[in-house]
Amino acid sequence: MRKDTAIEDLLRPGGALSVYLPGYEYRQEQERVCLAIEEALSTGRHCLVEAGTGVGKSLAYLLPAARAIQQGYTVCVSTYTLNLQAQLVQKDIPLVQTLLPEAGIKPAVLKGRGNYLCLQDLEVAEQSLFGYNDPLMQRLKEWASKTATGDRADLDFAFPAWADVAANVDTCRHQECRLYDRCFYYAMRTAAAAANLLVVNHALLLSDLIVRQTEPGASLIPHYDIAILDEAHRLEDAATSAFGIEVNNARIHHFLDRVAHIRGINPDKARIEATKKVCEKLFATFPRGSGEYAFEDVLNPASEEQLHELAGEVLLGLQAIVQELTAHAKEAEVDTVRELLEGLARRGSRLREEMEQLIFGNDPNYIQWAECNSASQDGQNLPRRSQRQAHTTLHYSPVIVADILKKALWSNVKSCVLTSATLADTTGFTYVRSRLGLEGAAVEHIEGSPFDYARNAILYVPRHLPSPKDIP
Ligand code: SF4
């Protein structure tokens, strides 16, 4: 890749940026970060950059990224938060497109499946869950007929049962879906295939790595040559969560409730109730109000044996329910009923597999741990009633993600840029590199904040507010 000094000219006083950006102030720190990243991209190395608040990191990596795109590479920018994603899409990327039109940037934002309305599940939910005259359902249908994206972010009212109508891996029939031609999720993916600047979040980036590792030829996001990970200090946590498994009592209850209330079939309610009760006993094995702890810290040999027995019963209950759903699906004559039953059977199967791995898994790199009295991520996607029940979440998480990232990410891209305001410690990047498995030659750069905190900042301690501990 050719080293192009034009980037410096864009940033410097009197450059194009000062013309297009009202109130622009030149910052040497931003130029140095920009040049460090450009050096890494042009030499095919990875890059770690810590840049303090106010440096202008986004522009500092988007400008060299634009040059790489101009050379024919596809760049994937990943953030941890939606706020930063929105800033990139609404402000920074359009600015770089204006500054460097010759780069031919074609951006696309990709979100996880669960953000998009599934038209098949909408029909299924209307017939099996809500009834045709439900006012909320009517409102959602009206929105579905008008929205261009099907993206939940564009929904201007709350739909508490979004999890029942969102695209998901269990109920999706892919190309076999009768609504595939109108599918919002696949339309987004088709549009992204033509893009050369992909914007994703860490969760989707990591889910894509898992799919690529487990299903050769499959992916959730298109191929990219260069990855830029902003808010990279959150990468290890995001990877621990993505490469692990979590099951909470709300998720199991939600599934069982859903099966119990399917219209048109008469599921074995006694079995569903019995499975629910055993689940409650299983989750009650873990002391409430104890925060986060490893299984081994609270279980003794007797309670561990009891946990295994209860888990065995839950697995048998789920297996029988899945078999019953599959049998009903084979007999179903109406498309939507069959789709619902098959989708629920797949969901139950996955729940069973995850539960088995979580309780009986013995990978030495994984830890079993519990998190009590806090709503989990899954709980946030469930109906409000289920969220209240999300008191206990069981996890099976990798202790070290370094090897997984090394194999799945660092070795598969030409360059990877990690940046954050807090990435280094007193040893520089040694610690973070070891945690993330990022070995070998890399450009490293640390830049402080251009803000004069000593003169311009004030520390305010509100003494009149109650302590967070006192808020019920
Ligand atoms: S293709 Fe999948 S996500 Fe799209 S409408 Fe069909 S089932 Fe839903």
PDB file of C-alpha atoms in Angstrom, residues 93-379:
ATOM      1  CA  ILE A  93     -18.115   8.516   7.944  1.00  0.00           C
ATOM      2  CA  PRO A  94     -20.084  11.121   5.918  1.00  0.00           C
ATOM      3  CA  LEU A  95     -17.328  13.635   6.726  1.00  0.00           C
ATOM      4  CA  VAL A  96     -14.598  11.277   5.472  1.00  0.00           C
ATOM      5  CA  GLN A  97     -16.665  10.565   2.347  1.00  0.00           C
ATOM      6  CA  THR A  98     -16.720  14.314   1.704  1.00  0.00           C
ATOM      7  CA  LEU A  99     -13.001  14.736   2.402  1.00  0.00           C
ATOM      8  CA  LEU A 100     -11.893  11.763   0.314  1.00  0.00           C
ATOM      9  CA  PRO A 101     -14.495  11.159  -2.415  1.00  0.00           C
ATOM     10  CA  GLU A 102     -11.837   9.394  -4.473  1.00  0.00           C
ATOM     11  CA  ALA A 103     -11.745   6.583  -1.864  1.00  0.00           C
ATOM     12  CA  GLY A 104     -15.191   5.416  -3.025  1.00  0.00           C
ATOM     13  CA  ILE A 105     -16.373   4.516   0.479  1.00  0.00           C
ATOM     14  CA  LYS A 106     -19.545   2.417   0.514  1.00  0.00           C
ATOM     15  CA  PRO A 107     -20.563   2.032   4.161  1.00  0.00           C
ATOM     16  CA  ALA A 108     -23.036  -0.436   5.661  1.00  0.00           C
ATOM     17  CA  VAL A 109     -24.156  -0.916   9.245  1.00  0.00           C
ATOM     18  CA  LEU A 110     -24.760  -4.503  10.280  1.00  0.00           C
ATOM     19  CA  LYS A 111     -26.635  -5.421  13.425  1.00  0.00           C
ATOM     20  CA  GLY A 112     -27.372  -8.775  14.988  1.00  0.00           C
ATOM     21  CA  ARG A 113     -30.389 -10.753  13.779  1.00  0.00           C
ATOM     22  CA  GLY A 114     -32.415  -9.938  16.885  1.00  0.00           C
ATOM     23  CA  ASN A 115     -32.640  -6.279  15.847  1.00  0.00           C
ATOM     24  CA  TYR A 116     -34.762  -7.069  12.787  1.00  0.00           C
ATOM     25  CA  LEU A 117     -38.418  -7.960  12.536  1.00  0.00           C
ATOM     26  CA  CYS A 118     -39.037 -11.472  11.210  1.00  0.00           C
ATOM     27  CA  LEU A 119     -42.096 -11.379   8.939  1.00  0.00           C
ATOM     28  CA  GLN A 120     -42.679 -15.100   9.353  1.00  0.00           C
ATOM     29  CA  ASP A 121     -42.651 -14.906  13.157  1.00  0.00           C
ATOM     30  CA  LEU A 122     -44.882 -11.833  12.988  1.00  0.00           C
ATOM     31  CA  GLU A 123     -47.556 -13.904  11.221  1.00  0.00           C
ATOM     32  CA  VAL A 124     -46.996 -16.799  13.585  1.00  0.00           C
ATOM     33  CA  ALA A 125     -47.260 -14.558  16.659  1.00  0.00           C
ATOM     34  CA  GLU A 126     -50.422 -12.926  15.383  1.00  0.00           C
ATOM     35  CA  GLN A 127     -52.115 -16.269  14.959  1.00  0.00           C
ATOM     36  CA  SER A 128     -50.757 -18.140  17.928  1.00  0.00           C
ATOM     37  CA  LEU A 129     -49.899 -15.586  20.565  1.00  0.00           C
ATOM     38  CA  PHE A 130     -51.812 -12.345  20.279  1.00  0.00           C
ATOM     39  CA  GLY A 131     -54.995 -12.817  18.286  1.00  0.00           C
ATOM     40  CA  TYR A 132     -55.942 -10.839  15.203  1.00  0.00           C
ATOM     41  CA  ASN A 133     -57.485  -7.889  17.021  1.00  0.00           C
ATOM     42  CA  ASP A 134     -54.728  -7.185  19.514  1.00  0.00           C
ATOM     43  CA  PRO A 135     -54.110  -3.393  19.199  1.00  0.00           C
ATOM     44  CA  LEU A 136     -50.339  -3.639  19.751  1.00  0.00           C
ATOM     45  CA  MET A 137     -50.077  -6.328  17.112  1.00  0.00           C
ATOM     46  CA  GLN A 138     -52.080  -4.199  14.686  1.00  0.00           C
ATOM     47  CA  ARG A 139     -49.692  -1.317  15.309  1.00  0.00           C
ATOM     48  CA  LEU A 140     -46.680  -3.526  14.713  1.00  0.00           C
ATOM     49  CA  LYS A 141     -48.187  -4.853  11.483  1.00  0.00           C
ATOM     50  CA  GLU A 142     -48.825  -1.334  10.277  1.00  0.00           C
ATOM     51  CA  TRP A 143     -45.206  -0.420  11.040  1.00  0.00           C
ATOM     52  CA  ALA A 144     -44.023  -3.596   9.278  1.00  0.00           C
ATOM     53  CA  SER A 145     -45.878  -2.564   6.129  1.00  0.00           C
ATOM     54  CA  LYS A 146     -44.169   0.852   6.070  1.00  0.00           C
ATOM     55  CA  THR A 147     -40.661   0.393   7.456  1.00  0.00           C
ATOM     56  CA  ALA A 148     -37.833   0.139   4.959  1.00  0.00           C
ATOM     57  CA  THR A 149     -35.460  -1.517   7.429  1.00  0.00           C
ATOM     58  CA  GLY A 150     -37.473  -3.613   9.904  1.00  0.00           C
ATOM     59  CA  ASP A 151     -34.877  -2.400  12.414  1.00  0.00           C
ATOM     60  CA  ARG A 152     -36.121  -2.225  15.995  1.00  0.00           C
ATOM     61  CA  ALA A 153     -34.270   1.087  16.395  1.00  0.00           C
ATOM     62  CA  ASP A 154     -36.772   2.634  13.946  1.00  0.00           C
ATOM     63  CA  LEU A 155     -39.794   1.466  15.961  1.00  0.00           C
ATOM     64  CA  ASP A 156     -41.413   4.501  17.606  1.00  0.00           C
ATOM     65  CA  PHE A 157     -43.387   2.602  20.254  1.00  0.00           C
ATOM     66  CA  ALA A 158     -42.578  -0.113  22.783  1.00  0.00           C
ATOM     67  CA  PHE A 159     -43.391  -3.683  21.784  1.00  0.00           C
ATOM     68  CA  PRO A 160     -42.668  -5.754  24.916  1.00  0.00           C
ATOM     69  CA  ALA A 161     -42.808  -9.132  23.162  1.00  0.00           C
ATOM     70  CA  TRP A 162     -40.166  -8.172  20.570  1.00  0.00           C
ATOM     71  CA  ALA A 163     -38.297 -11.445  21.273  1.00  0.00           C
ATOM     72  CA  ASP A 164     -41.282 -13.327  19.825  1.00  0.00           C
ATOM     73  CA  VAL A 165     -41.204 -11.494  16.488  1.00  0.00           C
ATOM     74  CA  ALA A 166     -37.475 -10.794  16.076  1.00  0.00           C
ATOM     75  CA  ALA A 167     -35.391 -12.727  13.557  1.00  0.00           C
ATOM     76  CA  ASN A 168     -33.557 -15.545  15.307  1.00  0.00           C
ATOM     77  CA  VAL A 169     -31.452 -18.519  14.406  1.00  0.00           C
ATOM     78  CA  ASP A 170     -33.994 -21.076  15.677  1.00  0.00           C
ATOM     79  CA  THR A 171     -37.040 -20.138  13.649  1.00  0.00           C
ATOM     80  CA  CYS A 172     -35.324 -18.716  10.547  1.00  0.00           C
ATOM     81  CA  ARG A 173     -35.816 -20.876   7.449  1.00  0.00           C
ATOM     82  CA  HIS A 174     -33.322 -18.914   5.320  1.00  0.00           C
ATOM     83  CA  GLN A 175     -33.885 -19.355   1.575  1.00  0.00           C
ATOM     84  CA  GLU A 176     -36.703 -21.812   2.232  1.00  0.00           C
ATOM     85  CA  CYS A 177     -38.729 -19.111   3.975  1.00  0.00           C
ATOM     86  CA  ARG A 178     -41.824 -18.150   1.990  1.00  0.00           C
ATOM     87  CA  LEU A 179     -41.151 -14.484   2.920  1.00  0.00           C
ATOM     88  CA  TYR A 180     -37.432 -14.532   2.086  1.00  0.00           C
ATOM     89  CA  ASP A 181     -37.826 -12.009  -0.766  1.00  0.00           C
ATOM     90  CA  ARG A 182     -39.212  -9.443   1.670  1.00  0.00           C
ATOM     91  CA  CYS A 183     -36.974 -10.347   4.619  1.00  0.00           C
ATOM     92  CA  PHE A 184     -35.477  -7.298   6.366  1.00  0.00           C
ATOM     93  CA  TYR A 185     -32.530  -9.195   7.833  1.00  0.00           C
ATOM     94  CA  TYR A 186     -31.405 -10.735   4.555  1.00  0.00           C
ATOM     95  CA  ALA A 187     -31.997  -7.456   2.701  1.00  0.00           C
ATOM     96  CA  MET A 188     -29.555  -5.824   5.125  1.00  0.00           C
ATOM     97  CA  ARG A 189     -27.022  -8.599   4.504  1.00  0.00           C
ATOM     98  CA  THR A 190     -27.378  -8.338   0.737  1.00  0.00           C
ATOM     99  CA  ALA A 191     -26.793  -4.572   0.907  1.00  0.00           C
ATOM    100  CA  ALA A 192     -23.747  -5.144   3.134  1.00  0.00           C
ATOM    101  CA  ALA A 193     -22.207  -7.526   0.598  1.00  0.00           C
ATOM    102  CA  ALA A 194     -21.630  -4.563  -1.746  1.00  0.00           C
ATOM    103  CA  ALA A 195     -20.080  -2.366   0.967  1.00  0.00           C
ATOM    104  CA  ASN A 196     -16.376  -1.773   1.598  1.00  0.00           C
ATOM    105  CA  LEU A 197     -16.714  -0.163   5.039  1.00  0.00           C
ATOM    106  CA  LEU A 198     -18.643  -2.365   7.452  1.00  0.00           C
ATOM    107  CA  VAL A 199     -19.760  -1.013  10.822  1.00  0.00           C
ATOM    108  CA  VAL A 200     -20.620  -3.636  13.439  1.00  0.00           C
ATOM    109  CA  ASN A 201     -20.459  -4.102  17.191  1.00  0.00           C
ATOM    110  CA  HIS A 202     -18.086  -6.411  19.062  1.00  0.00           C
ATOM    111  CA  ALA A 203     -20.857  -8.930  19.803  1.00  0.00           C
ATOM    112  CA  LEU A 204     -21.659  -9.380  16.105  1.00  0.00           C
ATOM    113  CA  LEU A 205     -17.986  -9.429  15.082  1.00  0.00           C
ATOM    114  CA  LEU A 206     -17.330 -12.211  17.606  1.00  0.00           C
ATOM    115  CA  SER A 207     -20.487 -14.159  16.702  1.00  0.00           C
ATOM    116  CA  ASP A 208     -19.314 -14.044  13.101  1.00  0.00           C
ATOM    117  CA  LEU A 209     -15.952 -15.512  14.128  1.00  0.00           C
ATOM    118  CA  ILE A 210     -17.757 -18.385  15.869  1.00  0.00           C
ATOM    119  CA  VAL A 211     -19.911 -19.094  12.811  1.00  0.00           C
ATOM    120  CA  ARG A 212     -16.827 -19.061  10.548  1.00  0.00           C
ATOM    121  CA  GLN A 213     -15.052 -21.515  12.871  1.00  0.00           C
ATOM    122  CA  THR A 214     -17.974 -23.899  13.309  1.00  0.00           C
ATOM    123  CA  GLU A 215     -19.665 -23.786   9.888  1.00  0.00           C
ATOM    124  CA  PRO A 216     -17.074 -23.642   7.100  1.00  0.00           C
ATOM    125  CA  GLY A 217     -18.217 -21.315   4.319  1.00  0.00           C
ATOM    126  CA  ALA A 218     -20.825 -19.591   6.504  1.00  0.00           C
ATOM    127  CA  SER A 219     -20.569 -16.080   7.970  1.00  0.00           C
ATOM    128  CA  LEU A 220     -22.720 -13.357   9.481  1.00  0.00           C
ATOM    129  CA  ILE A 221     -20.785 -10.439   8.000  1.00  0.00           C
ATOM    130  CA  PRO A 222     -19.044 -10.216   4.622  1.00  0.00           C
ATOM    131  CA  HIS A 223     -15.315 -10.820   4.236  1.00  0.00           C
ATOM    132  CA  TYR A 224     -13.064  -7.981   5.417  1.00  0.00           C
ATOM    133  CA  ASP A 225      -9.297  -7.458   5.167  1.00  0.00           C
ATOM    134  CA  ILE A 226      -8.762  -4.937   7.950  1.00  0.00           C
ATOM    135  CA  ALA A 227     -10.474  -4.812  11.341  1.00  0.00           C
ATOM    136  CA  ILE A 228     -10.553  -1.660  13.457  1.00  0.00           C
ATOM    137  CA  LEU A 229     -11.732  -2.309  16.987  1.00  0.00           C
ATOM    138  CA  ASP A 230     -12.710   0.876  18.783  1.00  0.00           C
ATOM    139  CA  GLU A 231     -13.485   0.702  22.521  1.00  0.00           C
ATOM    140  CA  ALA A 232     -11.043  -2.216  22.437  1.00  0.00           C
ATOM    141  CA  HIS A 233     -10.765  -2.262  26.242  1.00  0.00           C
ATOM    142  CA  ARG A 234     -14.169  -4.047  26.171  1.00  0.00           C
ATOM    143  CA  LEU A 235     -13.031  -6.732  23.727  1.00  0.00           C
ATOM    144  CA  GLU A 236     -11.953  -9.314  26.301  1.00  0.00           C
ATOM    145  CA  ASP A 237     -15.267  -9.122  28.179  1.00  0.00           C
ATOM    146  CA  ALA A 238     -17.220  -9.224  24.939  1.00  0.00           C
ATOM    147  CA  ALA A 239     -15.230 -12.282  23.794  1.00  0.00           C
ATOM    148  CA  THR A 240     -15.719 -14.053  27.133  1.00  0.00           C
ATOM    149  CA  SER A 241     -19.447 -13.548  26.771  1.00  0.00           C
ATOM    150  CA  ALA A 242     -19.617 -14.436  23.060  1.00  0.00           C
ATOM    151  CA  PHE A 243     -17.544 -17.632  23.353  1.00  0.00           C
ATOM    152  CA  GLY A 244     -19.430 -18.762  26.446  1.00  0.00           C
ATOM    153  CA  ILE A 245     -22.946 -19.970  27.209  1.00  0.00           C
ATOM    154  CA  GLU A 246     -25.497 -18.468  29.548  1.00  0.00           C
ATOM    155  CA  VAL A 247     -28.888 -19.767  30.602  1.00  0.00           C
ATOM    156  CA  ASN A 248     -31.203 -18.094  33.068  1.00  0.00           C
ATOM    157  CA  ASN A 249     -34.419 -19.203  34.708  1.00  0.00           C
ATOM    158  CA  ALA A 250     -36.386 -16.544  32.781  1.00  0.00           C
ATOM    159  CA  ARG A 251     -35.297 -17.973  29.437  1.00  0.00           C
ATOM    160  CA  ILE A 252     -36.412 -21.496  30.362  1.00  0.00           C
ATOM    161  CA  HIS A 253     -39.709 -20.255  31.807  1.00  0.00           C
ATOM    162  CA  HIS A 254     -40.355 -18.160  28.722  1.00  0.00           C
ATOM    163  CA  PHE A 255     -39.812 -21.168  26.461  1.00  0.00           C
ATOM    164  CA  LEU A 256     -42.048 -23.430  28.556  1.00  0.00           C
ATOM    165  CA  ASP A 257     -44.794 -20.777  28.787  1.00  0.00           C
ATOM    166  CA  ARG A 258     -44.642 -20.314  25.038  1.00  0.00           C
ATOM    167  CA  VAL A 259     -45.108 -24.052  24.444  1.00  0.00           C
ATOM    168  CA  ALA A 260     -47.938 -24.252  26.991  1.00  0.00           C
ATOM    169  CA  HIS A 261     -49.895 -21.512  25.203  1.00  0.00           C
ATOM    170  CA  ILE A 262     -49.678 -22.633  21.583  1.00  0.00           C
ATOM    171  CA  ARG A 263     -53.115 -22.426  20.062  1.00  0.00           C
ATOM    172  CA  GLY A 264     -54.543 -25.354  18.171  1.00  0.00           C
ATOM    173  CA  ILE A 265     -52.538 -28.125  19.839  1.00  0.00           C
ATOM    174  CA  ASN A 266     -52.881 -29.602  23.255  1.00  0.00           C
ATOM    175  CA  PRO A 267     -49.375 -29.982  24.690  1.00  0.00           C
ATOM    176  CA  ASP A 268     -48.738 -32.167  27.726  1.00  0.00           C
ATOM    177  CA  LYS A 269     -49.249 -29.424  30.335  1.00  0.00           C
ATOM    178  CA  ALA A 270     -48.405 -31.707  33.263  1.00  0.00           C
ATOM    179  CA  ARG A 271     -44.967 -32.380  31.763  1.00  0.00           C
ATOM    180  CA  ILE A 272     -44.400 -28.662  31.157  1.00  0.00           C
ATOM    181  CA  GLU A 273     -45.349 -27.829  34.755  1.00  0.00           C
ATOM    182  CA  ALA A 274     -43.150 -30.636  36.110  1.00  0.00           C
ATOM    183  CA  THR A 275     -40.163 -29.394  34.058  1.00  0.00           C
ATOM    184  CA  LYS A 276     -40.760 -25.875  35.345  1.00  0.00           C
ATOM    185  CA  LYS A 277     -40.761 -27.069  38.944  1.00  0.00           C
ATOM    186  CA  VAL A 278     -37.515 -29.018  38.524  1.00  0.00           C
ATOM    187  CA  CYS A 279     -35.956 -25.933  36.917  1.00  0.00           C
ATOM    188  CA  GLU A 280     -36.957 -23.834  39.898  1.00  0.00           C
ATOM    189  CA  LYS A 281     -35.324 -26.365  42.221  1.00  0.00           C
ATOM    190  CA  LEU A 282     -32.194 -26.382  40.069  1.00  0.00           C
ATOM    191  CA  PHE A 283     -31.823 -22.609  40.148  1.00  0.00           C
ATOM    192  CA  ALA A 284     -32.612 -22.582  43.886  1.00  0.00           C
ATOM    193  CA  THR A 285     -29.402 -24.608  44.383  1.00  0.00           C
ATOM    194  CA  PHE A 286     -27.578 -21.298  43.959  1.00  0.00           C
ATOM    195  CA  PRO A 287     -27.821 -18.874  46.873  1.00  0.00           C
ATOM    196  CA  ARG A 288     -29.660 -15.671  46.003  1.00  0.00           C
ATOM    197  CA  GLY A 289     -28.217 -12.272  46.769  1.00  0.00           C
ATOM    198  CA  SER A 290     -24.629 -13.478  46.576  1.00  0.00           C
ATOM    199  CA  GLY A 291     -23.563 -11.615  43.437  1.00  0.00           C
ATOM    200  CA  GLU A 292     -21.232 -13.573  41.183  1.00  0.00           C
ATOM    201  CA  TYR A 293     -19.428 -16.763  42.167  1.00  0.00           C
ATOM    202  CA  ALA A 294     -17.955 -19.941  40.706  1.00  0.00           C
ATOM    203  CA  PHE A 295     -19.980 -23.154  41.113  1.00  0.00           C
ATOM    204  CA  GLU A 296     -17.098 -24.700  43.038  1.00  0.00           C
ATOM    205  CA  ASP A 297     -17.254 -21.910  45.630  1.00  0.00           C
ATOM    206  CA  VAL A 298     -20.825 -22.691  46.695  1.00  0.00           C
ATOM    207  CA  LEU A 299     -21.362 -26.359  45.848  1.00  0.00           C
ATOM    208  CA  ASN A 300     -20.226 -29.246  48.025  1.00  0.00           C
ATOM    209  CA  PRO A 301     -20.142 -32.862  46.744  1.00  0.00           C
ATOM    210  CA  ALA A 302     -23.726 -33.480  47.908  1.00  0.00           C
ATOM    211  CA  SER A 303     -25.208 -30.314  46.379  1.00  0.00           C
ATOM    212  CA  GLU A 304     -23.239 -30.896  43.175  1.00  0.00           C
ATOM    213  CA  GLU A 305     -24.710 -34.386  42.902  1.00  0.00           C
ATOM    214  CA  GLN A 306     -28.168 -32.942  43.489  1.00  0.00           C
ATOM    215  CA  LEU A 307     -27.543 -30.302  40.798  1.00  0.00           C
ATOM    216  CA  HIS A 308     -26.567 -33.036  38.325  1.00  0.00           C
ATOM    217  CA  GLU A 309     -29.686 -35.046  39.145  1.00  0.00           C
ATOM    218  CA  LEU A 310     -31.944 -32.022  38.685  1.00  0.00           C
ATOM    219  CA  ALA A 311     -30.183 -31.078  35.443  1.00  0.00           C
ATOM    220  CA  GLY A 312     -30.693 -34.641  34.191  1.00  0.00           C
ATOM    221  CA  GLU A 313     -34.440 -34.313  34.868  1.00  0.00           C
ATOM    222  CA  VAL A 314     -34.603 -30.924  33.119  1.00  0.00           C
ATOM    223  CA  LEU A 315     -32.811 -32.361  30.080  1.00  0.00           C
ATOM    224  CA  LEU A 316     -35.241 -35.295  29.918  1.00  0.00           C
ATOM    225  CA  GLY A 317     -38.224 -32.933  30.256  1.00  0.00           C
ATOM    226  CA  LEU A 318     -36.931 -30.664  27.478  1.00  0.00           C
ATOM    227  CA  GLN A 319     -36.182 -33.649  25.250  1.00  0.00           C
ATOM    228  CA  ALA A 320     -39.734 -34.975  25.634  1.00  0.00           C
ATOM    229  CA  ILE A 321     -41.204 -31.530  24.912  1.00  0.00           C
ATOM    230  CA  VAL A 322     -39.052 -31.170  21.778  1.00  0.00           C
ATOM    231  CA  GLN A 323     -40.175 -34.617  20.576  1.00  0.00           C
ATOM    232  CA  GLU A 324     -43.805 -33.684  21.151  1.00  0.00           C
ATOM    233  CA  LEU A 325     -43.394 -30.408  19.224  1.00  0.00           C
ATOM    234  CA  THR A 326     -41.682 -32.220  16.339  1.00  0.00           C
ATOM    235  CA  ALA A 327     -44.482 -34.791  16.147  1.00  0.00           C
ATOM    236  CA  HIS A 328     -47.158 -32.056  16.091  1.00  0.00           C
ATOM    237  CA  ALA A 329     -45.186 -30.146  13.422  1.00  0.00           C
ATOM    238  CA  LYS A 330     -45.238 -33.192  11.129  1.00  0.00           C
ATOM    239  CA  GLU A 331     -49.028 -33.340  11.356  1.00  0.00           C
ATOM    240  CA  ALA A 332     -49.631 -29.579  10.996  1.00  0.00           C
ATOM    241  CA  GLU A 333     -51.483 -28.598   7.833  1.00  0.00           C
ATOM    242  CA  VAL A 334     -51.227 -24.822   8.176  1.00  0.00           C
ATOM    243  CA  ASP A 335     -47.855 -23.228   7.260  1.00  0.00           C
ATOM    244  CA  THR A 336     -47.711 -20.831  10.193  1.00  0.00           C
ATOM    245  CA  VAL A 337     -48.534 -23.553  12.731  1.00  0.00           C
ATOM    246  CA  ARG A 338     -45.859 -25.867  11.327  1.00  0.00           C
ATOM    247  CA  GLU A 339     -43.304 -23.020  11.295  1.00  0.00           C
ATOM    248  CA  LEU A 340     -44.119 -22.152  14.893  1.00  0.00           C
ATOM    249  CA  LEU A 341     -43.808 -25.752  16.081  1.00  0.00           C
ATOM    250  CA  GLU A 342     -40.565 -26.396  14.189  1.00  0.00           C
ATOM    251  CA  GLY A 343     -39.083 -23.121  15.448  1.00  0.00           C
ATOM    252  CA  LEU A 344     -39.991 -23.919  19.043  1.00  0.00           C
ATOM    253  CA  ALA A 345     -38.594 -27.439  18.684  1.00  0.00           C
ATOM    254  CA  ARG A 346     -35.255 -26.006  17.496  1.00  0.00           C
ATOM    255  CA  ARG A 347     -35.285 -23.457  20.317  1.00  0.00           C
ATOM    256  CA  GLY A 348     -35.958 -26.206  22.878  1.00  0.00           C
ATOM    257  CA  SER A 349     -33.202 -28.352  21.400  1.00  0.00           C
ATOM    258  CA  ARG A 350     -30.665 -25.555  21.630  1.00  0.00           C
ATOM    259  CA  LEU A 351     -31.714 -24.767  25.186  1.00  0.00           C
ATOM    260  CA  ARG A 352     -31.251 -28.429  26.082  1.00  0.00           C
ATOM    261  CA  GLU A 353     -27.791 -28.604  24.450  1.00  0.00           C
ATOM    262  CA  GLU A 354     -26.642 -25.418  26.168  1.00  0.00           C
ATOM    263  CA  MET A 355     -27.987 -26.560  29.530  1.00  0.00           C
ATOM    264  CA  GLU A 356     -26.148 -29.870  29.177  1.00  0.00           C
ATOM    265  CA  GLN A 357     -22.866 -28.189  28.282  1.00  0.00           C
ATOM    266  CA  LEU A 358     -23.276 -25.636  31.048  1.00  0.00           C
ATOM    267  CA  ILE A 359     -23.863 -28.160  33.838  1.00  0.00           C
ATOM    268  CA  PHE A 360     -21.801 -31.129  32.626  1.00  0.00           C
ATOM    269  CA  GLY A 361     -19.114 -29.399  30.499  1.00  0.00           C
ATOM    270  CA  ASN A 362     -15.545 -30.043  31.668  1.00  0.00           C
ATOM    271  CA  ASP A 363     -13.327 -28.038  29.314  1.00  0.00           C
ATOM    272  CA  PRO A 364     -10.324 -27.015  31.489  1.00  0.00           C
ATOM    273  CA  ASN A 365     -10.305 -23.535  29.878  1.00  0.00           C
ATOM    274  CA  TYR A 366     -13.910 -22.915  30.911  1.00  0.00           C
ATOM    275  CA  ILE A 367     -15.402 -21.926  34.246  1.00  0.00           C
ATOM    276  CA  GLN A 368     -18.956 -22.510  35.488  1.00  0.00           C
ATOM    277  CA  TRP A 369     -20.262 -19.540  37.406  1.00  0.00           C
ATOM    278  CA  ALA A 370     -23.516 -18.018  38.574  1.00  0.00           C
ATOM    279  CA  GLU A 371     -24.781 -14.461  38.658  1.00  0.00           C
ATOM    280  CA  CYS A 372     -27.660 -13.822  41.027  1.00  0.00           C
ATOM    281  CA  ASN A 373     -30.272 -11.089  41.380  1.00  0.00           C
ATOM    282  CA  SER A 374     -29.464  -9.175  38.215  1.00  0.00           C
ATOM    283  CA  ALA A 375     -31.307  -9.193  34.903  1.00  0.00           C
ATOM    284  CA  SER A 376     -29.125 -10.785  32.240  1.00  0.00           C
ATOM    285  CA  GLN A 377     -28.739  -9.696  28.626  1.00  0.00           C
ATOM    286  CA  ASP A 378     -31.199 -12.405  27.663  1.00  0.00           C
ATOM    287  CA  GLY A 379     -33.602 -11.110  30.277  1.00  0.00           C
TER     288      GLY A 379
END
